[in-house]
Tab-separated table of C-alpha atoms and ligand atoms in Angstrom:
chain	number	residue	atom	x	y	z
C	5	MET	CA	-13.541	20.642	12.339
C	6	LYS	CA	-10.988	19.438	9.756
C	7	ILE	CA	-10.349	15.742	9.149
C	8	LEU	CA	-7.496	14.393	7.046
C	9	SER	CA	-8.727	11.208	5.393
C	10	ILE	CA	-7.102	8.283	3.670
C	11	GLU	CA	-8.587	5.746	1.258
C	12	SER	CA	-6.662	2.707	0.046
C	13	SER	CA	-9.149	-0.168	0.023
C	14	CYS	CA	-8.713	-1.099	-3.612
C	15	ASP	CA	-6.722	0.434	-6.470
C	16	GLU	CA	-7.083	4.157	-5.787
C	17	SER	CA	-4.822	6.019	-3.320
C	18	GLY	CA	-6.727	8.981	-1.944
C	19	LEU	CA	-5.825	11.693	0.556
C	20	ALA	CA	-8.237	14.509	1.411
C	21	VAL	CA	-8.983	17.131	4.008
C	22	ILE	CA	-12.665	17.742	4.701
C	23	GLU	CA	-14.166	20.447	6.879
C	24	ASP	CA	-17.311	19.724	8.871
C	25	GLY	CA	-18.000	16.605	6.793
C	26	ARG	CA	-19.100	18.743	3.876
C	27	GLU	CA	-16.464	21.086	2.467
C	28	ILE	CA	-13.485	19.850	0.470
C	29	ILE	CA	-10.302	21.658	1.544
C	30	PHE	CA	-7.946	19.319	-0.330
C	31	ASN	CA	-8.682	16.225	-2.401
C	32	SER	CA	-6.079	14.184	-4.218
C	33	LEU	CA	-6.396	10.821	-5.895
C	34	ALA	CA	-3.865	8.622	-7.638
C	35	SER	CA	-5.520	5.945	-9.751
C	36	GLN	CA	-3.774	2.693	-10.575
C	37	ALA	CA	-6.373	1.764	-13.189
C	38	ASP	CA	-3.881	1.973	-16.093
C	39	ILE	CA	-1.430	-0.314	-14.298
C	40	HIS	CA	-4.080	-2.986	-13.617
C	41	ALA	CA	-5.761	-2.577	-17.045
C	42	ARG	CA	-2.833	-4.521	-18.548
C	43	PHE	CA	-3.868	-7.543	-16.503
C	44	GLY	CA	-7.620	-7.206	-17.122
C	45	GLY	CA	-8.341	-6.654	-13.398
C	46	ILE	CA	-6.760	-5.713	-10.095
C	47	VAL	CA	-3.604	-7.526	-9.007
C	48	PRO	CA	-3.636	-7.197	-5.178
C	49	GLU	CA	0.132	-7.426	-4.705
C	50	ILE	CA	0.724	-4.609	-7.212
C	51	ALA	CA	-2.087	-2.530	-5.655
C	52	SER	CA	-0.583	-2.553	-2.157
C	53	ARG	CA	2.913	-1.753	-3.423
C	54	GLN	CA	1.568	1.165	-5.446
C	55	HIS	CA	-0.186	2.550	-2.340
C	56	LEU	CA	3.084	2.285	-0.456
C	57	LEU	CA	4.854	4.332	-3.094
C	58	THR	CA	2.053	6.862	-3.602
C	59	PHE	CA	0.929	8.004	-0.130
C	60	PRO	CA	4.146	9.826	0.823
C	61	LYS	CA	3.865	11.792	-2.442
C	62	LEU	CA	0.227	12.728	-1.803
C	63	LEU	CA	1.045	13.871	1.739
C	64	LYS	CA	4.066	15.876	0.556
C	65	ASP	CA	1.862	17.538	-2.021
C	66	TYR	CA	-0.719	18.439	0.661
C	67	ILE	CA	1.861	19.817	3.075
C	68	GLU	CA	3.630	21.844	0.369
C	69	ASN	CA	0.527	23.242	-1.325
C	70	SER	CA	-2.027	23.689	1.455
C	71	ALA	CA	-2.411	25.248	4.865
C	72	PRO	CA	-0.131	23.756	7.515
C	73	HIS	CA	-1.267	20.501	9.002
C	74	ASN	CA	-1.434	21.932	12.512
C	75	ASN	CA	-5.063	22.903	11.979
C	76	ILE	CA	-6.131	19.292	11.335
C	77	ASP	CA	-8.312	17.907	14.178
C	78	ALA	CA	-8.379	14.191	13.378
C	79	ILE	CA	-7.223	11.487	10.956
C	80	SER	CA	-9.650	9.063	9.315
C	81	VAL	CA	-9.026	6.010	7.235
C	82	THR	CA	-10.901	3.203	5.471
C	83	TYR	CA	-10.229	0.073	7.551
C	84	GLY	CA	-12.490	-2.273	5.542
C	85	PRO	CA	-13.914	-3.886	3.549
C	86	GLY	CA	-11.339	-4.214	0.765
C	87	LEU	CA	-8.097	-5.897	-0.228
C	88	ALA	CA	-6.057	-6.812	2.869
C	89	GLY	CA	-2.697	-5.605	1.613
C	90	SER	CA	-4.130	-2.351	0.279
C	91	LEU	CA	-6.026	-1.619	3.505
C	92	LEU	CA	-2.935	-2.339	5.620
C	93	VAL	CA	-0.947	0.373	3.854
C	94	GLY	CA	-3.622	3.038	4.454
C	95	VAL	CA	-4.308	1.993	8.070
C	96	ASN	CA	-0.617	2.050	8.941
C	97	PHE	CA	-0.129	5.395	7.253
C	98	ALA	CA	-3.051	6.821	9.243
C	99	LYS	CA	-1.671	5.444	12.508
C	100	ALA	CA	1.744	6.938	11.792
C	101	LEU	CA	0.176	10.384	11.170
C	102	SER	CA	-1.943	10.057	14.283
C	103	LEU	CA	1.138	9.342	16.401
C	104	ALA	CA	3.351	11.965	14.744
C	105	TRP	CA	0.758	14.747	15.004
C	106	ASP	CA	-0.879	13.532	18.226
C	107	LEU	CA	-4.353	13.355	16.706
C	108	PRO	CA	-7.229	10.914	17.197
C	109	VAL	CA	-7.864	8.398	14.431
C	110	ILE	CA	-11.271	7.267	13.169
C	111	GLY	CA	-11.730	4.077	11.154
C	112	VAL	CA	-14.424	4.278	8.463
C	113	HIS	CA	-16.373	1.533	6.693
C	114	HIS	CA	-15.727	1.989	2.969
C	115	LEU	CA	-19.378	1.644	1.925
C	116	GLU	CA	-20.563	4.143	4.539
C	117	GLY	CA	-18.000	6.425	2.946
C	118	HIS	CA	-19.611	5.919	-0.468
C	119	ILE	CA	-23.029	6.907	0.957
C	120	TYR	CA	-21.598	10.012	2.676
C	121	ALA	CA	-20.133	11.315	-0.598
C	122	ASN	CA	-23.664	12.740	-0.808
C	123	TRP	CA	-23.063	15.035	2.153
C	124	ILE	CA	-20.189	16.800	0.346
C	125	ARG	CA	-21.130	20.227	-1.018
C	126	ASP	CA	-19.200	19.970	-4.235
C	127	GLY	CA	-21.990	19.657	-6.762
C	128	GLN	CA	-24.150	16.617	-7.308
C	129	TRP	CA	-24.424	14.701	-10.574
C	130	ASP	CA	-26.388	17.604	-12.118
C	131	GLY	CA	-23.868	20.185	-10.897
C	132	GLU	CA	-26.278	21.457	-8.235
C	133	ILE	CA	-25.014	22.023	-4.702
C	134	ARG	CA	-27.626	20.562	-2.356
C	135	GLY	CA	-27.955	20.404	1.437
C	136	ASP	CA	-27.769	17.168	3.406
C	137	PRO	CA	-29.845	14.224	2.142
C	138	VAL	CA	-33.230	14.087	3.836
C	139	LEU	CA	-33.571	11.170	6.276
C	140	PRO	CA	-34.960	8.570	6.506
C	141	ALA	CA	-33.580	7.524	3.132
C	142	VAL	CA	-32.964	4.361	1.196
C	143	ALA	CA	-29.476	4.205	-0.324
C	144	LEU	CA	-28.234	1.911	-3.043
C	145	VAL	CA	-24.483	1.302	-2.803
C	146	VAL	CA	-23.309	-0.127	-6.106
C	147	SER	CA	-19.599	-0.695	-6.407
C	148	GLY	CA	-17.108	-3.209	-7.743
C	149	GLY	CA	-17.492	-5.326	-4.624
C	150	HIS	CA	-20.974	-4.568	-3.264
C	151	THR	CA	-24.610	-4.106	-4.161
C	152	ASP	CA	-26.293	-3.048	-0.925
C	153	LEU	CA	-29.696	-1.554	-0.276
C	154	VAL	CA	-29.520	0.364	3.006
C	155	PHE	CA	-32.316	1.962	5.016
C	156	ILE	CA	-30.828	4.975	6.857
C	157	GLU	CA	-32.787	6.367	9.771
C	158	THR	CA	-30.081	8.486	11.410
C	159	HIS	CA	-26.287	8.787	11.225
C	160	ASP	CA	-25.871	5.868	13.622
C	161	ARG	CA	-28.946	3.842	12.937
C	162	TYR	CA	-29.410	2.010	9.666
C	163	LYS	CA	-29.866	-1.493	8.345
C	164	ILE	CA	-28.987	-3.405	5.220
C	165	ILE	CA	-32.212	-4.545	3.653
C	166	GLY	CA	-30.828	-6.228	0.525
C	167	GLN	CA	-27.536	-7.500	-0.854
C	168	THR	CA	-26.256	-9.336	-3.875
C	169	ARG	CA	-26.348	-13.103	-3.670
C	170	ASP	CA	-23.488	-13.495	-6.136
C	171	ASP	CA	-21.693	-10.895	-8.286
C	172	ALA	CA	-21.730	-7.227	-7.339
C	173	ALA	CA	-23.216	-4.853	-9.924
C	174	GLY	CA	-19.849	-3.331	-10.810
C	175	GLU	CA	-18.254	-6.752	-10.959
C	176	ALA	CA	-20.901	-7.807	-13.504
C	177	PHE	CA	-20.128	-4.691	-15.597
C	178	ASP	CA	-16.413	-5.574	-15.436
C	179	LYS	CA	-16.973	-9.248	-16.329
C	180	VAL	CA	-19.316	-8.471	-19.241
C	181	ALA	CA	-16.792	-5.908	-20.504
C	182	ARG	CA	-14.160	-8.617	-20.431
C	183	ILE	CA	-16.404	-11.012	-22.369
C	184	LEU	CA	-16.787	-8.264	-24.994
C	185	GLY	CA	-13.023	-7.635	-25.085
C	186	LEU	CA	-13.286	-4.150	-23.527
C	187	ARG	CA	-10.736	-2.669	-21.128
C	188	TYR	CA	-10.893	-2.586	-17.313
C	189	PRO	CA	-12.756	-0.974	-15.535
C	190	GLY	CA	-15.662	-2.144	-17.626
C	191	GLY	CA	-18.490	0.096	-16.365
C	192	PRO	CA	-17.472	3.300	-18.166
C	193	GLU	CA	-16.656	1.318	-21.348
C	194	ILE	CA	-20.090	-0.362	-21.391
C	195	GLU	CA	-21.814	2.973	-20.770
C	196	ARG	CA	-19.862	4.577	-23.620
C	197	LEU	CA	-20.809	1.794	-26.079
C	198	ALA	CA	-24.435	1.703	-24.920
C	199	THR	CA	-25.058	5.261	-26.068
C	200	GLN	CA	-24.370	4.174	-29.665
C	201	ALA	CA	-26.862	1.265	-29.709
C	202	ASP	CA	-29.585	0.984	-32.338
C	203	LYS	CA	-31.234	-2.279	-31.203
C	204	PRO	CA	-30.202	-3.379	-27.721
C	205	VAL	CA	-30.232	-7.166	-27.205
C	206	VAL	CA	-32.993	-8.100	-24.758
C	207	PHE	CA	-31.736	-10.127	-21.769
C	208	PRO	CA	-34.153	-11.546	-19.173
C	209	LYS	CA	-34.476	-9.842	-15.781
C	210	PRO	CA	-33.285	-11.896	-12.792
C	211	ALA	CA	-36.197	-13.126	-10.685
C	212	ILE	CA	-35.709	-13.008	-6.931
C	213	LYS	CA	-39.038	-12.849	-5.231
C	214	LYS	CA	-39.906	-12.151	-1.596
C	215	SER	CA	-36.579	-10.503	-0.893
C	216	TRP	CA	-34.713	-7.264	-1.517
C	217	ASP	CA	-31.628	-9.189	-2.618
C	218	PHE	CA	-30.009	-8.923	-6.025
C	219	SER	CA	-28.437	-11.470	-8.361
C	220	PHE	CA	-26.234	-10.595	-11.319
C	221	SER	CA	-24.558	-13.849	-12.240
C	222	GLY	CA	-27.594	-14.945	-14.297
C	223	ILE	CA	-27.421	-11.840	-16.465
C	224	LYS	CA	-23.665	-12.269	-16.913
C	225	THR	CA	-24.140	-15.929	-17.920
C	226	ALA	CA	-26.902	-14.952	-20.367
C	227	VAL	CA	-24.490	-12.483	-22.019
C	228	LEU	CA	-21.764	-15.127	-22.168
C	229	ARG	CA	-24.095	-17.710	-23.764
C	230	PHE	CA	-25.334	-15.116	-26.281
C	231	VAL	CA	-21.756	-14.214	-27.266
C	232	GLN	CA	-20.619	-17.845	-27.538
C	233	LYS	CA	-23.604	-18.645	-29.777
C	234	ALA	CA	-23.066	-15.581	-31.961
C	235	GLU	CA	-19.331	-16.297	-32.316
C	236	LYS	CA	-20.099	-19.765	-33.697
C	237	GLN	CA	-21.529	-17.958	-36.752
C	238	ALA	CA	-18.910	-15.168	-37.074
C	239	PRO	CA	-16.665	-12.981	-34.925
C	240	LEU	CA	-18.661	-10.262	-33.092
C	241	ASP	CA	-18.895	-7.130	-35.199
C	242	ASP	CA	-18.746	-3.708	-33.527
C	243	MET	CA	-22.493	-3.018	-33.811
C	244	LEU	CA	-23.433	-6.315	-32.192
C	245	LYS	CA	-20.983	-5.622	-29.330
C	246	ILE	CA	-22.604	-2.214	-28.858
C	247	ASN	CA	-26.090	-3.744	-28.783
C	248	ILE	CA	-25.023	-6.450	-26.311
C	249	ALA	CA	-23.442	-3.816	-24.040
C	250	ALA	CA	-26.631	-1.705	-24.218
C	251	GLY	CA	-28.889	-4.704	-23.494
C	252	PHE	CA	-26.814	-5.714	-20.500
C	253	GLN	CA	-26.742	-2.141	-19.153
C	254	GLN	CA	-30.511	-1.819	-19.601
C	255	VAL	CA	-31.480	-4.973	-17.712
C	256	SER	CA	-28.959	-4.225	-14.919
C	257	VAL	CA	-29.990	-0.618	-14.493
C	258	ASP	CA	-33.726	-1.451	-14.618
C	259	THR	CA	-33.270	-4.098	-11.927
C	260	LEU	CA	-31.281	-1.813	-9.631
C	261	ALA	CA	-33.567	1.193	-10.060
C	262	GLU	CA	-36.810	-0.743	-9.621
C	263	ARG	CA	-35.647	-2.299	-6.343
C	264	LEU	CA	-34.343	0.985	-4.953
C	265	VAL	CA	-37.541	2.865	-5.727
C	266	GLU	CA	-39.775	0.067	-4.461
C	267	ALA	CA	-37.776	-0.225	-1.205
C	268	ALA	CA	-38.006	3.546	-0.682
C	269	ARG	CA	-41.797	3.308	-1.029
C	270	VAL	CA	-42.185	0.327	1.311
C	271	PHE	CA	-39.872	1.774	3.989
C	272	GLY	CA	-41.407	5.233	3.863
C	273	ALA	CA	-38.176	7.019	2.825
C	274	LYS	CA	-38.131	10.765	2.224
C	275	SER	CA	-35.284	10.570	-0.296
C	276	VAL	CA	-33.330	8.086	-2.373
C	277	ILE	CA	-29.549	7.958	-2.479
C	278	LEU	CA	-27.237	6.482	-5.095
C	279	SER	CA	-23.562	5.884	-4.388
C	280	GLY	CA	-20.560	3.793	-5.390
C	281	GLY	CA	-18.781	3.508	-8.740
C	282	VAL	CA	-21.817	2.247	-10.697
C	283	ALA	CA	-23.781	5.346	-9.561
C	284	ALA	CA	-21.589	7.227	-12.076
C	285	ASN	CA	-23.741	5.534	-14.717
C	286	GLN	CA	-26.104	8.071	-16.272
C	287	ALA	CA	-28.638	5.459	-17.391
C	288	LEU	CA	-29.014	4.308	-13.773
C	289	ARG	CA	-29.686	7.847	-12.507
C	290	SER	CA	-32.159	8.508	-15.342
C	291	LYS	CA	-34.071	5.311	-14.571
C	292	VAL	CA	-34.341	6.185	-10.861
C	293	LEU	CA	-35.551	9.682	-11.723
C	294	GLU	CA	-38.097	8.209	-14.131
C	295	LEU	CA	-39.523	5.791	-11.550
C	296	SER	CA	-39.399	7.891	-8.365
C	297	ASP	CA	-41.103	11.049	-7.163
C	298	LEU	CA	-38.683	11.360	-4.204
C	299	PRO	CA	-35.699	13.708	-4.299
C	300	LEU	CA	-32.548	11.931	-5.497
C	301	TRP	CA	-29.071	12.436	-4.087
C	302	CYS	CA	-26.237	11.084	-6.225
C	303	PRO	CA	-22.665	12.435	-6.179
C	304	LYS	CA	-20.923	13.750	-9.266
C	305	PRO	CA	-19.080	10.874	-11.043
C	306	SER	CA	-15.650	11.671	-9.513
C	307	LEU	CA	-17.166	11.311	-6.004
C	308	CYS	CA	-19.121	8.134	-6.953
C	309	THR	CA	-15.942	6.150	-7.551
C	310	ASP	CA	-13.391	5.591	-4.771
C	311	ASN	CA	-11.958	8.751	-3.179
C	312	ALA	CA	-10.771	9.946	0.242
C	313	ALA	CA	-13.176	12.906	0.514
C	314	MET	CA	-16.125	10.588	1.202
C	315	ILE	CA	-14.163	8.928	4.046
C	316	GLY	CA	-13.617	12.310	5.703
C	317	ALA	CA	-17.296	13.129	5.291
C	318	ARG	CA	-18.421	9.940	7.023
C	319	ALA	CA	-15.754	10.331	9.733
C	320	ARG	CA	-17.211	13.693	10.772
C	321	PHE	CA	-20.550	12.093	11.646
C	322	LEU	CA	-18.854	9.147	13.373
C	323	TRP	CA	-16.932	11.677	15.448
C	324	ASP	CA	-20.218	13.199	16.608
C	325	VAL	CA	-21.461	9.834	17.855
C	326	GLY	CA	-18.178	9.225	19.718
C	327	VAL	CA	-16.376	6.787	17.445
C	328	ARG	CA	-12.570	6.739	17.994
C	329	HIS	CA	-10.061	4.034	17.155
C	330	GLY	CA	-6.742	3.422	18.864
C	331	MET	CA	-3.377	2.103	17.777
C	332	ASP	CA	-4.824	-1.408	17.838
C	333	MET	CA	-7.047	-0.628	14.826
C	334	ASP	CA	-6.606	-3.402	12.259
C	335	ALA	CA	-7.447	-3.694	8.579
C	336	VAL	CA	-10.622	-5.804	8.267
C	337	PRO	CA	-11.022	-7.063	4.670
C	338	ASN	CA	-14.566	-8.387	5.254
C	339	LEU	CA	-15.784	-5.641	7.635
C	340	ARG	CA	-19.546	-5.602	8.102
C	341	MET	CA	-21.555	-2.428	8.470
C	342	PRO	CA	-21.397	-1.857	12.250
C	343	TYR	CA	-24.849	-0.375	12.762
C	344	ASP	CA	-26.710	-3.240	11.173
C	345	ILE	CA	-29.809	-3.038	13.340
C	346	GLY	CA	-31.331	-5.769	11.155
C	347	ALA	CA	-28.903	-8.223	12.817
C	348	GLU	CA	-30.276	-7.476	16.295
S	21	KG4	O1	-16.847	2.271	-5.897
S	21	KG4	P1	-15.783	1.889	-6.841
S	21	KG4	O2	-14.927	2.962	-7.440
S	21	KG4	O3	-14.781	0.867	-6.217
S	21	KG4	C1	-15.206	-0.138	-5.338
S	21	KG4	O4	-15.337	0.173	-4.113
S	21	KG4	O5	-15.430	-1.240	-5.853
S	21	KG4	O6	-16.504	1.073	-8.003
S	21	KG4	C2	-15.822	0.542	-9.082
S	21	KG4	C3	-16.836	-0.130	-9.985
S	21	KG4	C4	-16.173	-0.892	-11.158
S	21	KG4	O7	-16.745	-2.178	-11.203
S	21	KG4	C5	-16.560	-0.057	-12.365
S	21	KG4	O8	-16.666	-0.834	-13.547
S	21	KG4	C6	-17.862	0.546	-11.955
S	21	KG4	O9	-17.698	0.864	-10.582
S	21	KG4	N1	-18.203	1.783	-12.702
S	21	KG4	C7	-19.267	1.906	-13.520
S	21	KG4	C8	-19.185	3.187	-14.096
S	21	KG4	N2	-18.073	3.815	-13.586
S	21	KG4	C9	-17.481	2.926	-12.737
S	21	KG4	N3	-20.266	1.044	-13.789
S	21	KG4	C10	-21.206	1.450	-14.667
S	21	KG4	N4	-21.196	2.664	-15.285
S	21	KG4	C11	-20.203	3.550	-15.015
S	21	KG4	N5	-20.203	4.754	-15.630
S	22	ZN	ZN1	-15.635	1.801	-3.407
């Protein structure tokens, strides 16, 4: 079964065709990162206009360079969470294709998509091609907008066991990068600097007891205070910036990895899953591998960050459990995970 999938929740326009939720037939992505970098973050109005200009080009490219579209079985699209204007462009594009080609359309939750990047047989972070993640699993979804710890029992039965109480992990990387005068997106920049550190600055770990929740604003404020104090003496030199970046990365990665591994133990998971843009961070993967005996699934970096392939992967399993959306599907900027059995 082939699903054409569309991703437009933030600043990446993605169009992919995925077979059986696992094989990539076609995968294109147009990043707007350079456009938004000038502003130090995403400008929603510019993001939605860029999607509008980009999707026809991606579709033309698919039609001209790949097998004809008449062997596509369904359309899938991210319908939330994300930026309203950006989501609207993708949802409308998907509906138009569904009408034109007379195909069913499946709306996908963006974060479920991130998790299902691990079902794609395109090489994991270590280049290995693995089978499906072993369930039950505990997944950590760490992106620019979310930090969610999810216990997955089956494809349609899971619950969120922890979330961030303030900033998302990726958001903290982006904000700290901004404090240090680095470009957007900040995660890759911080990781690049951290590898050159000789004496990482030690920042305190956030303390949230009796809960699986996360908090990152305290770490971010600690970095800001440290920088403001240091700048009273002299402008930050390059080595101090590197050591601040490394210290921030270390405390963030340790916090994320420790919670993930502990949750997997308590919930009796058979595997641990990393996903979302911050999962591209090598220090995070290394820390999880160091702390856990369970097998780790984590996509290769290009499938950790936003892409349409992961949306097609998740859509395949939603199809199996009967999920279909009609022409009344709307963009839902604050969409919750629908199978949150914890809310029962
Ligand atoms: O999943 P994603 O591409 O988009 C959202 O759905 O938000 O995640 C983007 C986030 C950004 O905050 C970016 O700074 C972060 O992922 N990120 C990283 C790395 N690569 C991207 N954070 C840490 N280390 C990285 N290597
Ligand atoms: Zn994302």
